[in-house]
Coordinates of C-alpha atoms and ligand atoms in Angstrom, one line a residue:
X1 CA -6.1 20.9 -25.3
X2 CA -6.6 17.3 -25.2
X3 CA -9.1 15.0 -23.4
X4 CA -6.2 13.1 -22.0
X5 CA -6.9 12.6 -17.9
X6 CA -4.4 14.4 -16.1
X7 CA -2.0 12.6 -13.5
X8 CA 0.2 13.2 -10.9
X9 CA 2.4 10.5 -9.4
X10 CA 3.6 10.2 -6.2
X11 CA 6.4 8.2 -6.0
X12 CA 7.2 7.8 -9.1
X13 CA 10.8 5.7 -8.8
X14 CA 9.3 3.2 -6.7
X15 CA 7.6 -0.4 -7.7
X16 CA 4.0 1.1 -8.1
X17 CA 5.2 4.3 -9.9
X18 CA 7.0 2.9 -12.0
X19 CA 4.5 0.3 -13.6
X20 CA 2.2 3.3 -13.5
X21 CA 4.0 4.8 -16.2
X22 CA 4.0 1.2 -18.2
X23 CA 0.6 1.2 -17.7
X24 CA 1.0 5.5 -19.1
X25 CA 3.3 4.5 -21.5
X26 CA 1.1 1.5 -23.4
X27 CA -1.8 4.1 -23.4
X28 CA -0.6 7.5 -24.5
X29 CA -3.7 8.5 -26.0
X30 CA -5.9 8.9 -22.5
X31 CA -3.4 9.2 -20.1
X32 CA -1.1 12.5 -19.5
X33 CA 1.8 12.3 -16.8
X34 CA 1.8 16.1 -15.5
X35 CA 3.5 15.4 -12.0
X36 CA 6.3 13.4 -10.9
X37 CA 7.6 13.0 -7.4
X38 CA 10.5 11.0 -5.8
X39 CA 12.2 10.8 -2.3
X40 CA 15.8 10.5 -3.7
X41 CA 16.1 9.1 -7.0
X42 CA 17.2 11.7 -8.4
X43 CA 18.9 9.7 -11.6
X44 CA 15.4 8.0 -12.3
X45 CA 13.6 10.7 -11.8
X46 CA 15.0 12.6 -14.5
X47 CA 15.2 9.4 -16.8
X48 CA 11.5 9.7 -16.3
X49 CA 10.9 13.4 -16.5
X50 CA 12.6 13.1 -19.9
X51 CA 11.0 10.3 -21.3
X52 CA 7.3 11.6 -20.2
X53 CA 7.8 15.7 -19.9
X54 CA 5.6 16.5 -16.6
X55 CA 4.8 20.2 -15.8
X56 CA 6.5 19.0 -12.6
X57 CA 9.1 17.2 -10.8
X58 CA 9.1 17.3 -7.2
X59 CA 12.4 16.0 -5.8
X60 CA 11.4 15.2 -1.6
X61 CA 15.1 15.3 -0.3
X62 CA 16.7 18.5 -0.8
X63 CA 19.8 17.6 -0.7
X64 CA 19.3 16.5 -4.6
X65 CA 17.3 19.4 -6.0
X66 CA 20.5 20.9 -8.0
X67 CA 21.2 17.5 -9.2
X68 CA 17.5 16.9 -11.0
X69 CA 17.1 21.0 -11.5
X70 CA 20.3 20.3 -13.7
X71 CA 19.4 17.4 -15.1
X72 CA 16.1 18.5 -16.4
X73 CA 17.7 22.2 -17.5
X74 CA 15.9 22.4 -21.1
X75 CA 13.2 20.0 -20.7
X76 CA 10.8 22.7 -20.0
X77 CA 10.0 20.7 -16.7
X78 CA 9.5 22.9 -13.6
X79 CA 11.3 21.1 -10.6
X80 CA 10.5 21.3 -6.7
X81 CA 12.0 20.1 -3.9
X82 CA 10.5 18.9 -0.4
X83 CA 7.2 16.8 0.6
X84 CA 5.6 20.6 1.3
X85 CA 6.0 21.0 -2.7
X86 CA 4.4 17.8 -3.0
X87 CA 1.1 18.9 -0.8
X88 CA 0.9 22.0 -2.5
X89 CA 1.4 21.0 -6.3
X90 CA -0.7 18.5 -5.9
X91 CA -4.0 20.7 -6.1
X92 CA -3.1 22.2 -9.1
X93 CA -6.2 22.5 -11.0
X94 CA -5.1 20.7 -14.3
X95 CA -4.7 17.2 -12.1
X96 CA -7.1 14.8 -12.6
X97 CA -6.2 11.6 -10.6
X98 CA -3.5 11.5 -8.5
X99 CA -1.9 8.0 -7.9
X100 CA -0.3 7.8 -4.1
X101 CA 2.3 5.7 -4.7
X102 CA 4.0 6.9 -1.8
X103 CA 5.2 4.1 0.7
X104 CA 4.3 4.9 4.5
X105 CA 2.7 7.1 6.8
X106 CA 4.6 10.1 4.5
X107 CA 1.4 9.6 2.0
X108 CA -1.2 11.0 4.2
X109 CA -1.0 14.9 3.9
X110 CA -0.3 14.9 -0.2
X111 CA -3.1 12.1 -0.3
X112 CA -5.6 14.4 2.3
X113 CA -4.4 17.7 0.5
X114 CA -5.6 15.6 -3.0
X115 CA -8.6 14.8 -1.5
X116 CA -10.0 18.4 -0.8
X117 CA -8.8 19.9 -4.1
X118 CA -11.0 17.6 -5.5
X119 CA -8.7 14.5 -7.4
X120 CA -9.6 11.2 -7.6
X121 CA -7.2 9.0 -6.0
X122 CA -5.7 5.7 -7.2
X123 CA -4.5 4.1 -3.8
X124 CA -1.9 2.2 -3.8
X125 CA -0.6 3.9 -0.2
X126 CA -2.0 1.5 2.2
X127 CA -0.9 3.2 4.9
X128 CA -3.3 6.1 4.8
X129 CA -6.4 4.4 4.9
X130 CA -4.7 2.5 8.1
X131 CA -4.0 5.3 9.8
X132 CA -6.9 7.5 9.3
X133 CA -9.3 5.8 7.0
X134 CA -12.5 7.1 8.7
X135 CA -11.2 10.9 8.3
X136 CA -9.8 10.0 4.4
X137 CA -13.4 8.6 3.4
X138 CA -15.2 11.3 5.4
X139 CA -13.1 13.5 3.4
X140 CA -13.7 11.8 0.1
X141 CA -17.3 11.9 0.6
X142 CA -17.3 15.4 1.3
X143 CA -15.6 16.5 -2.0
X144 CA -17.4 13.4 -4.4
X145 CA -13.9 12.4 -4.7
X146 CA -13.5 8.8 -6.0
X147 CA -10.8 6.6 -4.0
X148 CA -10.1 3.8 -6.6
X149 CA -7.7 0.9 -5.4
X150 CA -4.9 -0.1 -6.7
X151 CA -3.8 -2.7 -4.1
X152 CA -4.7 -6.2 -6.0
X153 CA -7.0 -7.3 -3.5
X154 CA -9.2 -4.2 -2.7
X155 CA -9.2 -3.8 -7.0
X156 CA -10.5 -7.3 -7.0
X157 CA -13.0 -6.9 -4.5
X158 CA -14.2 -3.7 -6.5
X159 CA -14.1 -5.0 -9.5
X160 CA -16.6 -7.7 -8.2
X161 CA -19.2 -4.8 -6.6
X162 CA -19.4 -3.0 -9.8
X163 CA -23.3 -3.5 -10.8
X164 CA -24.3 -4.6 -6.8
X165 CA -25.9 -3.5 -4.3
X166 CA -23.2 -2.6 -0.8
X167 CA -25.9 -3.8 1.5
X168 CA -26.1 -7.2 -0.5
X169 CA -22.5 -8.1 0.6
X170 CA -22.1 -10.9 3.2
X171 CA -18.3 -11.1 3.5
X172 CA -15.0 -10.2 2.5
X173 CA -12.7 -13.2 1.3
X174 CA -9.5 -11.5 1.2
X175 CA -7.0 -13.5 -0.1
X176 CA -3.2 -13.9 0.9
X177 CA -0.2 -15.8 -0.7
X178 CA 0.9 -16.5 2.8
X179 CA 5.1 -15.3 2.0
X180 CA 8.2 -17.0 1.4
X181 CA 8.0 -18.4 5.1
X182 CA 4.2 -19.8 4.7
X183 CA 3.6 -23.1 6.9
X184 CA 6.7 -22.3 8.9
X185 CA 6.8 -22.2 12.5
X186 CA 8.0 -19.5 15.2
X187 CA 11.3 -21.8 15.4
X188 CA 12.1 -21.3 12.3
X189 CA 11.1 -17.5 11.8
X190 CA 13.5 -16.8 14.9
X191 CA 16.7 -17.5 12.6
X192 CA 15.3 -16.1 8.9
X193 CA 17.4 -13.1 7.4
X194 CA 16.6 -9.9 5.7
X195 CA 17.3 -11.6 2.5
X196 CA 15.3 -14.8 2.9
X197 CA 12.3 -12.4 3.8
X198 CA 13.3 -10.4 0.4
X199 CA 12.3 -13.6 -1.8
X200 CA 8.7 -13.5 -2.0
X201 CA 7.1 -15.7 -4.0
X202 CA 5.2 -14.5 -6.3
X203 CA 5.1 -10.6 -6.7
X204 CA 8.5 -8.0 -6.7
X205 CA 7.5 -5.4 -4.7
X206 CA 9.0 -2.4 -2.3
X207 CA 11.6 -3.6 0.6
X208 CA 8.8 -2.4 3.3
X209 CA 5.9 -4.1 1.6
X210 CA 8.0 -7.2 0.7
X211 CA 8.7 -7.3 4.5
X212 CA 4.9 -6.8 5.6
X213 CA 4.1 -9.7 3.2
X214 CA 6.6 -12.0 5.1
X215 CA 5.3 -11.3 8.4
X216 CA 1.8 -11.0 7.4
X217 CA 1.3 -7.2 8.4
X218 CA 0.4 -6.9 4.9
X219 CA -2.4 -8.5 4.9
X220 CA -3.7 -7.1 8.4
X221 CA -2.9 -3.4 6.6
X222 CA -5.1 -5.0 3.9
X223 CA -7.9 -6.0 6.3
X224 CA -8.3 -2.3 7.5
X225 CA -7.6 -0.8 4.3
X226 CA -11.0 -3.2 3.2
X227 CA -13.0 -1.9 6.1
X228 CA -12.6 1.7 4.9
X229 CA -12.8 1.2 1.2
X230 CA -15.8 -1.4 1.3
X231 CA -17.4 -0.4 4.9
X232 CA -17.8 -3.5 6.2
X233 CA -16.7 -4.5 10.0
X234 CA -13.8 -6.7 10.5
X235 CA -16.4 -9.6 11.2
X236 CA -16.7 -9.2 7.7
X237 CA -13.6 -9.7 6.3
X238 CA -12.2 -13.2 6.4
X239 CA -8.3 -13.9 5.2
X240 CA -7.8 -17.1 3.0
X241 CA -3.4 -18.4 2.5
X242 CA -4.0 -19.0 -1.6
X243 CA -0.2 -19.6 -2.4
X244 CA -0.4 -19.0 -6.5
X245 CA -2.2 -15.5 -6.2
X246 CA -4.3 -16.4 -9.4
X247 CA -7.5 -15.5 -7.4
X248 CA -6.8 -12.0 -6.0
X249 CA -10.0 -11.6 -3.4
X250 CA -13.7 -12.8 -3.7
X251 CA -17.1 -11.0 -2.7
X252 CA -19.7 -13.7 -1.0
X253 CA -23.2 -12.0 -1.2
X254 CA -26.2 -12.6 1.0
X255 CA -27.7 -15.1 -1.4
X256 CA -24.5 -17.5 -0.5
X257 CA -23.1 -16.5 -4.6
X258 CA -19.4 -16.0 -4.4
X259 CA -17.9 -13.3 -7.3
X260 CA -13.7 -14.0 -7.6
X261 CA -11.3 -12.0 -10.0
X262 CA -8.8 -13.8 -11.3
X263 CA -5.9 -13.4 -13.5
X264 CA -1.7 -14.2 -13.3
X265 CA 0.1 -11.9 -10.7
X266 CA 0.5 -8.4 -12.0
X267 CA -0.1 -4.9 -10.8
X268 CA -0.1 -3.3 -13.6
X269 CA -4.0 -4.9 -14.2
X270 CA -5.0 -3.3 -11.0
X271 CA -3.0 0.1 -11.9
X272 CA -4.6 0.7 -15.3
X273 CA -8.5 -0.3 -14.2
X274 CA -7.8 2.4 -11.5
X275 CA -7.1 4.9 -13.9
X276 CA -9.2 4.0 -17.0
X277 CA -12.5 3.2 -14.4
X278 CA -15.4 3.0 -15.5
X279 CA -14.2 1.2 -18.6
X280 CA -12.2 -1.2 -19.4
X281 CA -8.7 -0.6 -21.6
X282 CA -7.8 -3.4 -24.0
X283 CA -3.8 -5.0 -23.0
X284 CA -1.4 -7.2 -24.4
X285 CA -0.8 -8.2 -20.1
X286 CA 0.2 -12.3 -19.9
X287 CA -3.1 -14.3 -20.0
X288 CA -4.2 -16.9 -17.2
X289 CA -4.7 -20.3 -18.3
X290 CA -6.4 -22.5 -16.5
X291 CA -4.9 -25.8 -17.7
X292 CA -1.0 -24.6 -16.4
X293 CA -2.4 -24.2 -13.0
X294 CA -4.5 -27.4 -12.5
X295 CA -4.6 -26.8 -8.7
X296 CA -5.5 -23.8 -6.9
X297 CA -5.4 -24.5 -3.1
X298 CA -6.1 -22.6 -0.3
X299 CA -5.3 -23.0 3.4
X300 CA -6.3 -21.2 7.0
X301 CA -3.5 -19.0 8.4
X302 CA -2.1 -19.1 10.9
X303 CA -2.0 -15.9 13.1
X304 CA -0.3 -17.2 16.5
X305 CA 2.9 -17.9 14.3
X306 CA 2.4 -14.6 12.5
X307 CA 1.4 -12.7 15.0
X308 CA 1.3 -9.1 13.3
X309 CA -2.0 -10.7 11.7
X310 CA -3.6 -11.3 14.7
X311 CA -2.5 -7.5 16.3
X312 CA -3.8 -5.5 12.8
X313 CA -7.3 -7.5 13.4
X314 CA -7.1 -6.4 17.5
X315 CA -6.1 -3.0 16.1
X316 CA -8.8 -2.7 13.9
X317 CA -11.5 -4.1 16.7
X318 CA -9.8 -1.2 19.3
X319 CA -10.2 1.6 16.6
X320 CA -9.4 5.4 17.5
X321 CA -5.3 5.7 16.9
X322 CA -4.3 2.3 17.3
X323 CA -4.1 1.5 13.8
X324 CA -1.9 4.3 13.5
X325 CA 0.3 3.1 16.1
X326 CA 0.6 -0.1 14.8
X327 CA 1.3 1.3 11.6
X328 CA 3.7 3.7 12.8
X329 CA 5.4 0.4 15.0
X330 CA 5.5 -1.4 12.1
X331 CA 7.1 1.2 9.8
X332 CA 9.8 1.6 11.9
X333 CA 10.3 -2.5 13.1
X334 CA 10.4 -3.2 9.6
X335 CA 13.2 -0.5 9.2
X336 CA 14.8 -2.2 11.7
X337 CA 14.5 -5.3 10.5
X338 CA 16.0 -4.3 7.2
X339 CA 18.8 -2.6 9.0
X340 CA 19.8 -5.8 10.8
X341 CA 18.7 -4.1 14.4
X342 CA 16.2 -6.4 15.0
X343 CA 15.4 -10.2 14.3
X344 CA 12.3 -11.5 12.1
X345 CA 10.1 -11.9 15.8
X346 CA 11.0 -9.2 17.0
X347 CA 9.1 -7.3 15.1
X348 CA 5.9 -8.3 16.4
X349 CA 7.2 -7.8 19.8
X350 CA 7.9 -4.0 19.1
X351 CA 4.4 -3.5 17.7
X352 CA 2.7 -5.3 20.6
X353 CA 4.6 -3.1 23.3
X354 CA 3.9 0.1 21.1
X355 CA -0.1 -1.0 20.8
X356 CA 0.3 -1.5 24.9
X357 CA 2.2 1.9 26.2
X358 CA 1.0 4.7 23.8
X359 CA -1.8 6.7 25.0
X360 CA -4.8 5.7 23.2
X361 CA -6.8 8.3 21.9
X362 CA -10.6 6.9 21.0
X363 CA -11.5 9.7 18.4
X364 CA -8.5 11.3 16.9
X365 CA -8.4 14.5 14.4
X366 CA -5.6 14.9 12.3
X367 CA -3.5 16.5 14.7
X368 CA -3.8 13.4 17.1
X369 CA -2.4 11.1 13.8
X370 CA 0.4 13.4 13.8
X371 CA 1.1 13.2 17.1
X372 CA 0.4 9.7 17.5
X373 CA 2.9 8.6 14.9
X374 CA 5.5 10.6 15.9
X375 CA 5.6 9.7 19.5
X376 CA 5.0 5.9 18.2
X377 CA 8.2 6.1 16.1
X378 CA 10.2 7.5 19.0
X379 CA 8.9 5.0 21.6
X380 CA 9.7 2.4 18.6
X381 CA 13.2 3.4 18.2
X382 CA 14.3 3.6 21.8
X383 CA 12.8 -0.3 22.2
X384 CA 14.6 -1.6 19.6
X385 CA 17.9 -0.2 21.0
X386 CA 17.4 -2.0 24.3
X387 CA 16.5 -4.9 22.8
X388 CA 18.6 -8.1 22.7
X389 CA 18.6 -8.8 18.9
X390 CA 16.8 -12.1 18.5
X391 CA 17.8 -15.3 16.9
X392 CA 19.6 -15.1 14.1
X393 CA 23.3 -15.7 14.3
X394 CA 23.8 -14.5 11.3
X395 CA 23.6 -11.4 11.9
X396 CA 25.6 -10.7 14.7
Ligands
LIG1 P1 8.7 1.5 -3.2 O1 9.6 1.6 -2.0 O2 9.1 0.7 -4.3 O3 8.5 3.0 -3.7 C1 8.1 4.1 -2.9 C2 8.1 5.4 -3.6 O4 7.8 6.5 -2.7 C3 9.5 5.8 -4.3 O5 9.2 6.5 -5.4 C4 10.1 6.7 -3.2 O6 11.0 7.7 -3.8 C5 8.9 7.4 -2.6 N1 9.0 7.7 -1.2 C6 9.5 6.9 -0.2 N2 9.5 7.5 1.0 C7 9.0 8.7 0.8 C8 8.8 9.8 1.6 N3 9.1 9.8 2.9 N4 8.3 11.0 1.1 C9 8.0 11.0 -0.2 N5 8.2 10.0 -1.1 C10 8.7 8.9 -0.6 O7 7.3 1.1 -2.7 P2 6.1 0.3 -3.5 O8 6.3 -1.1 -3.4 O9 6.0 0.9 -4.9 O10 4.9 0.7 -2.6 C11 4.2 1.9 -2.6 C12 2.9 1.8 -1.9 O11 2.1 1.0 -2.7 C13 3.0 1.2 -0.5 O12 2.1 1.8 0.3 C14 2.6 -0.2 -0.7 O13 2.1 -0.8 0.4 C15 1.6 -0.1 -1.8 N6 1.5 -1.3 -2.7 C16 2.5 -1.8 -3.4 C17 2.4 -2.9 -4.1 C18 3.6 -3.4 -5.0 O14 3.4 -4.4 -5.7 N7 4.7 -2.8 -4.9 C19 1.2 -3.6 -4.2 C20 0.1 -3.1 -3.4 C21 0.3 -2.0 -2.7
LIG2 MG1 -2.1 -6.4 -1.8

């Protein structure tokens, strides 16, 4: 045996998993990988099930399980298939942290079932502190399970309460590059394609998060996932357009002192601290320097253009399910979106009609997440058939 922490990864093939196991890979000596899971990547999966020999391999779409079960035939690597093998293996006593780097609503059971068999979590999933982030801290508390961000923001703001007092925090500066379409207005966002929304700026990320960052959903997912994580009220939390993302979110304390971390654009900062936490692992990751950015701006934004900012913040004010149905909304508008079903504004318009005609439920259990999801997507779906697709030429 080895004092190597044990970890699971959930969603492994994806943007976050996979610059989890850089981060696993440049530190071999703590870190042990002993759980991969994918939707469908089956090729990738077994690239990485070879390179880093889990226990297990957890393939979610069934349809691939012979492909990776072959693939991984003398690795000595025991492979699964289905999200229900996800829930279940992830409990296994050996695990130490698990990282959910699942995208979507599809992280909350594996992240909840992590949760009561006692594994720290390194968050990435958004999602499922949006949806039920009073039940997933309640949780945590209960079983003095840490929840550790990964998201670069909430890691920032963390990183600036370690050796504070909670009740000494004022505000929340939570700070957002503002997308590829930053300072444009509703005109212009009526006509933008699925691939102009692709190019963000500054970070390569996940379609659905890439998305989110262009509409500024993102950063209202962000907003709520700070209320949970840092317990503050949305009064509290105050979003700042910083276009270079050197300065990934500040703490202002009740003496008027403002705490920022900094650094150059790269999750695999935020990854590692949430796995080596409390300390602090030496890397070779690029250095900032101050004198190639001689200007660091920041503006206001601008929420009536990008309106999904200004519905996450009414979400979060409303409470009960409504984050989860404007997360399930969003999920599936964004899918839409992607699938050239819907145009850039529309988007917002599916959300707002969801947040308006599902039955609001003020102090949901799990089951009423469930519930309140699925009927969400299936409200979604049918809207964005009838609608007219808007704007864009292009892609008619
Ligand atoms: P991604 O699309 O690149 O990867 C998603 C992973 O989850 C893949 O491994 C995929 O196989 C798996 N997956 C997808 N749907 C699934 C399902 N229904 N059931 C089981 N597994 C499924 O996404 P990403 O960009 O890595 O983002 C992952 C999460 O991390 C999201 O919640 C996102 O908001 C968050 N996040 C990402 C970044 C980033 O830089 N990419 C930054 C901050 C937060
Ligand atoms: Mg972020």
């Amino acid at each position: 045996m080895t004092n190597k922490k044990n970890i699971a990864i959930l969603g492994s093939t994806g943007s976050i998993g996979t610059q989890t196991l850089d981060v696993v890979r440049s530190n071999s000596s703590l870190f042990n990988v002993f759980m991969l899971t994918a939707q469908s990547s089956a090729d990738l999966l077994i690239e990485q099930a070879l390179e880093f020999l889990p226990n297990y391999a957890v393939i979610c779409d069934h349809a691939k399980y012979n492909c990776v079960k072959e693939g991984l035939a003398d690795a000595g690597v025991k492979v699964l298939s289905g999200i229900e093998a996800v829930i279940e293996t992830v409990t296994h006593p050996d695990i130490h942290t698990v990282v959910t780097a699942i995208v979507g609503f599809a992280g909350l059971e594996p992240t909840i079932a992590a949760i009561k068999a006692g594994k720290d979590i390194a968050l990435a999933n958004k999602e499922t502190l949006v949806v039920a982030g009073e039940l997933i801290t309640a949780l945590a508390r209960q079983h003095s399970v840490k929840i550790l961000p990964v998201d670069s923001e909430h890691s920032a703001i963390f990183q600036c309460l370690v050796g504070e007092d909670a009740g000494a925090v004022e505000k929340i500066i939570l700070t957002a590059s503002g997308g590829p379409f930053r300072g444009r207005s509703a005109e212009f966002l009526r006509n933008v394609t699925r691939e102009d929304a692709l190019k963000h700026p500054n970070w390569v990320m996940g379609a659905k998060i890439t998305i989110d960052s262009a509409t500024l959903m993102n950063k209202g997912l962000e907003v709520i996932e700070a209320k949970w994580l840092f317990n503050v009220d949305a009064e509290q939390v105050e979003v700042i357009v910083h276009p270079q993302s050197i300065i990934h979110s500040m703490v202002q304390f009740r003496d008027g002192s403002i705490k920022a971390q900094m650094g150059l654009p790269d999750m695999k900062l935020p990854i590692q601290y949430a796995l080596s936490y409390p300390s602090r692992v030496a890397s070779n990751f690029k250095r900032f320097s101050f004198v190639n950015y001689p200007e660091l701006t920041f503006e206001k934004p601008d929420p009536e253009t990008f309106r999904n900012l200004a519905l996450a913040f009414s979400a979060l004010k409303t409470g009960g399910n409504m984050p989860c149905i404007i997360n399930a909304a969003n999920e599936i508008a964004v899918a839409g979106f992607l699938n050239h079903e819907l145009g850039f504004l529309g988007m917002s318009e599916v959300i707002e009609q969801c947040m308006q005609q599902i039955d609001f439920i003020e102090r949901p259990v799990l089951d009423d997440y469930l519930n309140t999801d699925k009927q969400t997507r299936i409200f979604a779906q049918n809207l964005i058939k009838k609608m007219p697709l808007k704007g864009s030429t292009v892609l008619t």
